[in-house]
Amino acid sequence: MVPEDVAVLSGTDDNLLCKLLPVDISALLVSAETIGFEAARILDRLMSGQAGPVKPVLVPPAGVVTRQSTDTLAISDRAVVKAVSFIRENLSRPLHVAEIAGHAGVSRRVLERRFHYHLERSPAEEIRRARLRKAQELLLNTDMLVPELSEAAGFGSPEYMAYVFRKECSMTPVEYRRRISGTNV
């Protein structure tokens, strides 16, 4: 069973392939812009009579697009697993830690302690982290504008989403979309 027994990661983020299967497949995010730049640099060297590279030029992936095929927690604490699943399933609406704790069947304080023990972050930090990941996925896989995208990812406003992006990614959402997808959108 995927992802419970085995995680699956595609070598490229082909949207059709990754979403067509019964379980959405996680994928490596290839940096097309960097690959193109390196290819042009090598071609320029060859055209000016210089030797080509002796070894293959390796371009590391820009990241991983996490989907259902790798989206599982290896945590034995059922309350934390239930809480994280609840967060992921309800990102687009306002979430409160007390509500999440109630869903997980523990008190807010117990949930906070268990989050710090197992995940080394608070439930509120997990909510921001999950919303950021959702926003990143939407930026890469849709042409949604930032205001509607921030709503779909559960941020209270586009400004707050931009603040979180600058803090966590050192760039704005639009810069992220441009840099990772290699487009000039």
PDB file of N, CA and C in Angstrom, residues 113-160:
ATOM      1  N   ARG A 113       2.792  19.377  23.751  1.00  0.00           N
ATOM      2  CA  ARG A 113       3.957  18.618  24.253  1.00  0.00           C
ATOM      3  C   ARG A 113       4.346  17.506  23.288  1.00  0.00           C
ATOM      4  N   ARG A 114       3.350  16.770  22.802  1.00  0.00           N
ATOM      5  CA  ARG A 114       3.636  15.655  21.888  1.00  0.00           C
ATOM      6  C   ARG A 114       4.177  16.154  20.551  1.00  0.00           C
ATOM      7  N   PHE A 115       3.678  17.281  20.063  1.00  0.00           N
ATOM      8  CA  PHE A 115       4.219  17.857  18.830  1.00  0.00           C
ATOM      9  C   PHE A 115       5.691  18.210  19.025  1.00  0.00           C
ATOM     10  N   HIS A 116       5.996  18.857  20.125  1.00  0.00           N
ATOM     11  CA  HIS A 116       7.400  19.226  20.376  1.00  0.00           C
ATOM     12  C   HIS A 116       8.279  17.992  20.513  1.00  0.00           C
ATOM     13  N   TYR A 117       7.791  16.948  21.137  1.00  0.00           N
ATOM     14  CA  TYR A 117       8.560  15.720  21.314  1.00  0.00           C
ATOM     15  C   TYR A 117       8.790  15.013  19.975  1.00  0.00           C
ATOM     16  N   HIS A 118       7.730  14.841  19.180  1.00  0.00           N
ATOM     17  CA  HIS A 118       7.824  14.060  17.940  1.00  0.00           C
ATOM     18  C   HIS A 118       8.261  14.876  16.724  1.00  0.00           C
ATOM     19  N   LEU A 119       7.806  16.122  16.620  1.00  0.00           N
ATOM     20  CA  LEU A 119       8.059  16.914  15.414  1.00  0.00           C
ATOM     21  C   LEU A 119       9.009  18.083  15.640  1.00  0.00           C
ATOM     22  N   GLU A 120       9.316  18.366  16.900  1.00  0.00           N
ATOM     23  CA  GLU A 120      10.178  19.486  17.273  1.00  0.00           C
ATOM     24  C   GLU A 120       9.626  20.830  16.793  1.00  0.00           C
ATOM     25  N   ARG A 121       8.294  20.946  16.798  1.00  0.00           N
ATOM     26  CA  ARG A 121       7.623  22.203  16.485  1.00  0.00           C
ATOM     27  C   ARG A 121       6.243  22.173  17.123  1.00  0.00           C
ATOM     28  N   SER A 122       5.630  23.317  17.207  1.00  0.00           N
ATOM     29  CA  SER A 122       4.305  23.429  17.814  1.00  0.00           C
ATOM     30  C   SER A 122       3.222  23.119  16.779  1.00  0.00           C
ATOM     31  N   PRO A 123       2.002  22.871  17.219  1.00  0.00           N
ATOM     32  CA  PRO A 123       0.909  22.689  16.260  1.00  0.00           C
ATOM     33  C   PRO A 123       0.719  23.920  15.363  1.00  0.00           C
ATOM     34  N   ALA A 124       0.865  25.114  15.920  1.00  0.00           N
ATOM     35  CA  ALA A 124       0.727  26.337  15.110  1.00  0.00           C
ATOM     36  C   ALA A 124       1.815  26.395  14.028  1.00  0.00           C
ATOM     37  N   GLU A 125       3.036  25.995  14.389  1.00  0.00           N
ATOM     38  CA  GLU A 125       4.118  25.964  13.392  1.00  0.00           C
ATOM     39  C   GLU A 125       3.824  24.928  12.313  1.00  0.00           C
ATOM     40  N   GLU A 126       3.224  23.805  12.697  1.00  0.00           N
ATOM     41  CA  GLU A 126       2.857  22.778  11.712  1.00  0.00           C
ATOM     42  C   GLU A 126       1.789  23.304  10.765  1.00  0.00           C
ATOM     43  N   ILE A 127       0.838  24.071  11.275  1.00  0.00           N
ATOM     44  CA  ILE A 127      -0.199  24.659  10.417  1.00  0.00           C
ATOM     45  C   ILE A 127       0.454  25.587   9.391  1.00  0.00           C
ATOM     46  N   ARG A 128       1.345  26.483   9.828  1.00  0.00           N
ATOM     47  CA  ARG A 128       2.038  27.393   8.897  1.00  0.00           C
ATOM     48  C   ARG A 128       2.864  26.608   7.884  1.00  0.00           C
ATOM     49  N   ARG A 129       3.567  25.580   8.358  1.00  0.00           N
ATOM     50  CA  ARG A 129       4.403  24.764   7.472  1.00  0.00           C
ATOM     51  C   ARG A 129       3.559  24.070   6.414  1.00  0.00           C
ATOM     52  N   ALA A 130       2.434  23.487   6.827  1.00  0.00           N
ATOM     53  CA  ALA A 130       1.554  22.797   5.876  1.00  0.00           C
ATOM     54  C   ALA A 130       0.939  23.783   4.886  1.00  0.00           C
ATOM     55  N   ARG A 131       0.575  24.960   5.355  1.00  0.00           N
ATOM     56  CA  ARG A 131       0.014  25.978   4.450  1.00  0.00           C
ATOM     57  C   ARG A 131       1.059  26.456   3.456  1.00  0.00           C
ATOM     58  N   LEU A 132       2.273  26.606   3.906  1.00  0.00           N
ATOM     59  CA  LEU A 132       3.353  27.015   3.005  1.00  0.00           C
ATOM     60  C   LEU A 132       3.563  25.953   1.932  1.00  0.00           C
ATOM     61  N   ARG A 133       3.595  24.684   2.326  1.00  0.00           N
ATOM     62  CA  ARG A 133       3.768  23.596   1.345  1.00  0.00           C
ATOM     63  C   ARG A 133       2.615  23.579   0.343  1.00  0.00           C
ATOM     64  N   LYS A 134       1.386  23.794   0.820  1.00  0.00           N
ATOM     65  CA  LYS A 134       0.230  23.829  -0.066  1.00  0.00           C
ATOM     66  C   LYS A 134       0.346  24.998  -1.041  1.00  0.00           C
ATOM     67  N   ALA A 135       0.742  26.156  -0.546  1.00  0.00           N
ATOM     68  CA  ALA A 135       0.915  27.329  -1.408  1.00  0.00           C
ATOM     69  C   ALA A 135       2.000  27.070  -2.455  1.00  0.00           C
ATOM     70  N   GLN A 136       3.103  26.448  -2.047  1.00  0.00           N
ATOM     71  CA  GLN A 136       4.170  26.132  -2.997  1.00  0.00           C
ATOM     72  C   GLN A 136       3.664  25.194  -4.091  1.00  0.00           C
ATOM     73  N   GLU A 137       2.903  24.190  -3.696  1.00  0.00           N
ATOM     74  CA  GLU A 137       2.333  23.254  -4.671  1.00  0.00           C
ATOM     75  C   GLU A 137       1.398  23.979  -5.638  1.00  0.00           C
ATOM     76  N   LEU A 138       0.558  24.855  -5.120  1.00  0.00           N
ATOM     77  CA  LEU A 138      -0.367  25.597  -5.978  1.00  0.00           C
ATOM     78  C   LEU A 138       0.373  26.559  -6.904  1.00  0.00           C
ATOM     79  N   LEU A 139       1.435  27.177  -6.419  1.00  0.00           N
ATOM     80  CA  LEU A 139       2.224  28.076  -7.255  1.00  0.00           C
ATOM     81  C   LEU A 139       2.846  27.333  -8.429  1.00  0.00           C
ATOM     82  N   LEU A 140       3.251  26.104  -8.191  1.00  0.00           N
ATOM     83  CA  LEU A 140       3.908  25.324  -9.237  1.00  0.00           C
ATOM     84  C   LEU A 140       2.934  24.654 -10.194  1.00  0.00           C
ATOM     85  N   ASN A 141       1.784  24.247  -9.693  1.00  0.00           N
ATOM     86  CA  ASN A 141       0.889  23.405 -10.486  1.00  0.00           C
ATOM     87  C   ASN A 141      -0.372  24.096 -10.976  1.00  0.00           C
ATOM     88  N   THR A 142      -0.537  25.372 -10.667  1.00  0.00           N
ATOM     89  CA  THR A 142      -1.709  26.106 -11.147  1.00  0.00           C
ATOM     90  C   THR A 142      -1.259  27.479 -11.628  1.00  0.00           C
ATOM     91  N   ASP A 143      -2.167  28.165 -12.274  1.00  0.00           N
ATOM     92  CA  ASP A 143      -1.885  29.557 -12.638  1.00  0.00           C
ATOM     93  C   ASP A 143      -2.743  30.503 -11.800  1.00  0.00           C
ATOM     94  N   MET A 144      -3.137  30.026 -10.622  1.00  0.00           N
ATOM     95  CA  MET A 144      -3.929  30.848  -9.709  1.00  0.00           C
ATOM     96  C   MET A 144      -3.164  32.115  -9.352  1.00  0.00           C
ATOM     97  N   LEU A 145      -3.884  33.212  -9.213  1.00  0.00           N
ATOM     98  CA  LEU A 145      -3.278  34.452  -8.755  1.00  0.00           C
ATOM     99  C   LEU A 145      -3.059  34.375  -7.249  1.00  0.00           C
ATOM    100  N   VAL A 146      -2.129  35.165  -6.746  1.00  0.00           N
ATOM    101  CA  VAL A 146      -1.750  35.102  -5.341  1.00  0.00           C
ATOM    102  C   VAL A 146      -2.936  35.280  -4.387  1.00  0.00           C
ATOM    103  N   PRO A 147      -3.861  36.218  -4.608  1.00  0.00           N
ATOM    104  CA  PRO A 147      -4.977  36.348  -3.659  1.00  0.00           C
ATOM    105  C   PRO A 147      -5.830  35.079  -3.533  1.00  0.00           C
ATOM    106  N   GLU A 148      -6.199  34.454  -4.657  1.00  0.00           N
ATOM    107  CA  GLU A 148      -7.006  33.237  -4.570  1.00  0.00           C
ATOM    108  C   GLU A 148      -6.176  32.065  -4.067  1.00  0.00           C
ATOM    109  N   LEU A 149      -4.908  32.057  -4.400  1.00  0.00           N
ATOM    110  CA  LEU A 149      -4.016  31.001  -3.939  1.00  0.00           C
ATOM    111  C   LEU A 149      -3.829  31.078  -2.425  1.00  0.00           C
ATOM    112  N   SER A 150      -3.680  32.285  -1.890  1.00  0.00           N
ATOM    113  CA  SER A 150      -3.506  32.423  -0.441  1.00  0.00           C
ATOM    114  C   SER A 150      -4.750  31.949   0.296  1.00  0.00           C
ATOM    115  N   GLU A 151      -5.914  32.184  -0.286  1.00  0.00           N
ATOM    116  CA  GLU A 151      -7.159  31.701   0.322  1.00  0.00           C
ATOM    117  C   GLU A 151      -7.233  30.175   0.264  1.00  0.00           C
ATOM    118  N   ALA A 152      -6.884  29.599  -0.874  1.00  0.00           N
ATOM    119  CA  ALA A 152      -6.936  28.140  -1.032  1.00  0.00           C
ATOM    120  C   ALA A 152      -5.956  27.438  -0.092  1.00  0.00           C
ATOM    121  N   ALA A 153      -4.840  28.081   0.213  1.00  0.00           N
ATOM    122  CA  ALA A 153      -3.850  27.487   1.113  1.00  0.00           C
ATOM    123  C   ALA A 153      -4.157  27.786   2.575  1.00  0.00           C
ATOM    124  N   GLY A 154      -5.172  28.614   2.832  1.00  0.00           N
ATOM    125  CA  GLY A 154      -5.601  28.876   4.201  1.00  0.00           C
ATOM    126  C   GLY A 154      -4.938  30.048   4.885  1.00  0.00           C
ATOM    127  N   PHE A 155      -4.151  30.836   4.156  1.00  0.00           N
ATOM    128  CA  PHE A 155      -3.566  32.027   4.761  1.00  0.00           C
ATOM    129  C   PHE A 155      -4.668  33.075   4.893  1.00  0.00           C
ATOM    130  N   GLY A 156      -4.612  33.878   5.922  1.00  0.00           N
ATOM    131  CA  GLY A 156      -5.644  34.879   6.159  1.00  0.00           C
ATOM    132  C   GLY A 156      -5.672  35.973   5.114  1.00  0.00           C
ATOM    133  N   SER A 157      -4.522  36.221   4.482  1.00  0.00           N
ATOM    134  CA  SER A 157      -4.434  37.286   3.487  1.00  0.00           C
ATOM    135  C   SER A 157      -3.216  37.031   2.599  1.00  0.00           C
ATOM    136  N   PRO A 158      -3.215  37.635   1.399  1.00  0.00           N
ATOM    137  CA  PRO A 158      -2.027  37.515   0.539  1.00  0.00           C
ATOM    138  C   PRO A 158      -0.784  38.123   1.202  1.00  0.00           C
ATOM    139  N   GLU A 159      -0.994  39.178   1.990  1.00  0.00           N
ATOM    140  CA  GLU A 159       0.132  39.823   2.655  1.00  0.00           C
ATOM    141  C   GLU A 159       0.778  38.893   3.682  1.00  0.00           C
ATOM    142  N   TYR A 160      -0.065  38.163   4.432  1.00  0.00           N
ATOM    143  CA  TYR A 160       0.479  37.233   5.418  1.00  0.00           C
ATOM    144  C   TYR A 160       1.209  36.088   4.716  1.00  0.00           C
TER     145      TYR A 160
END
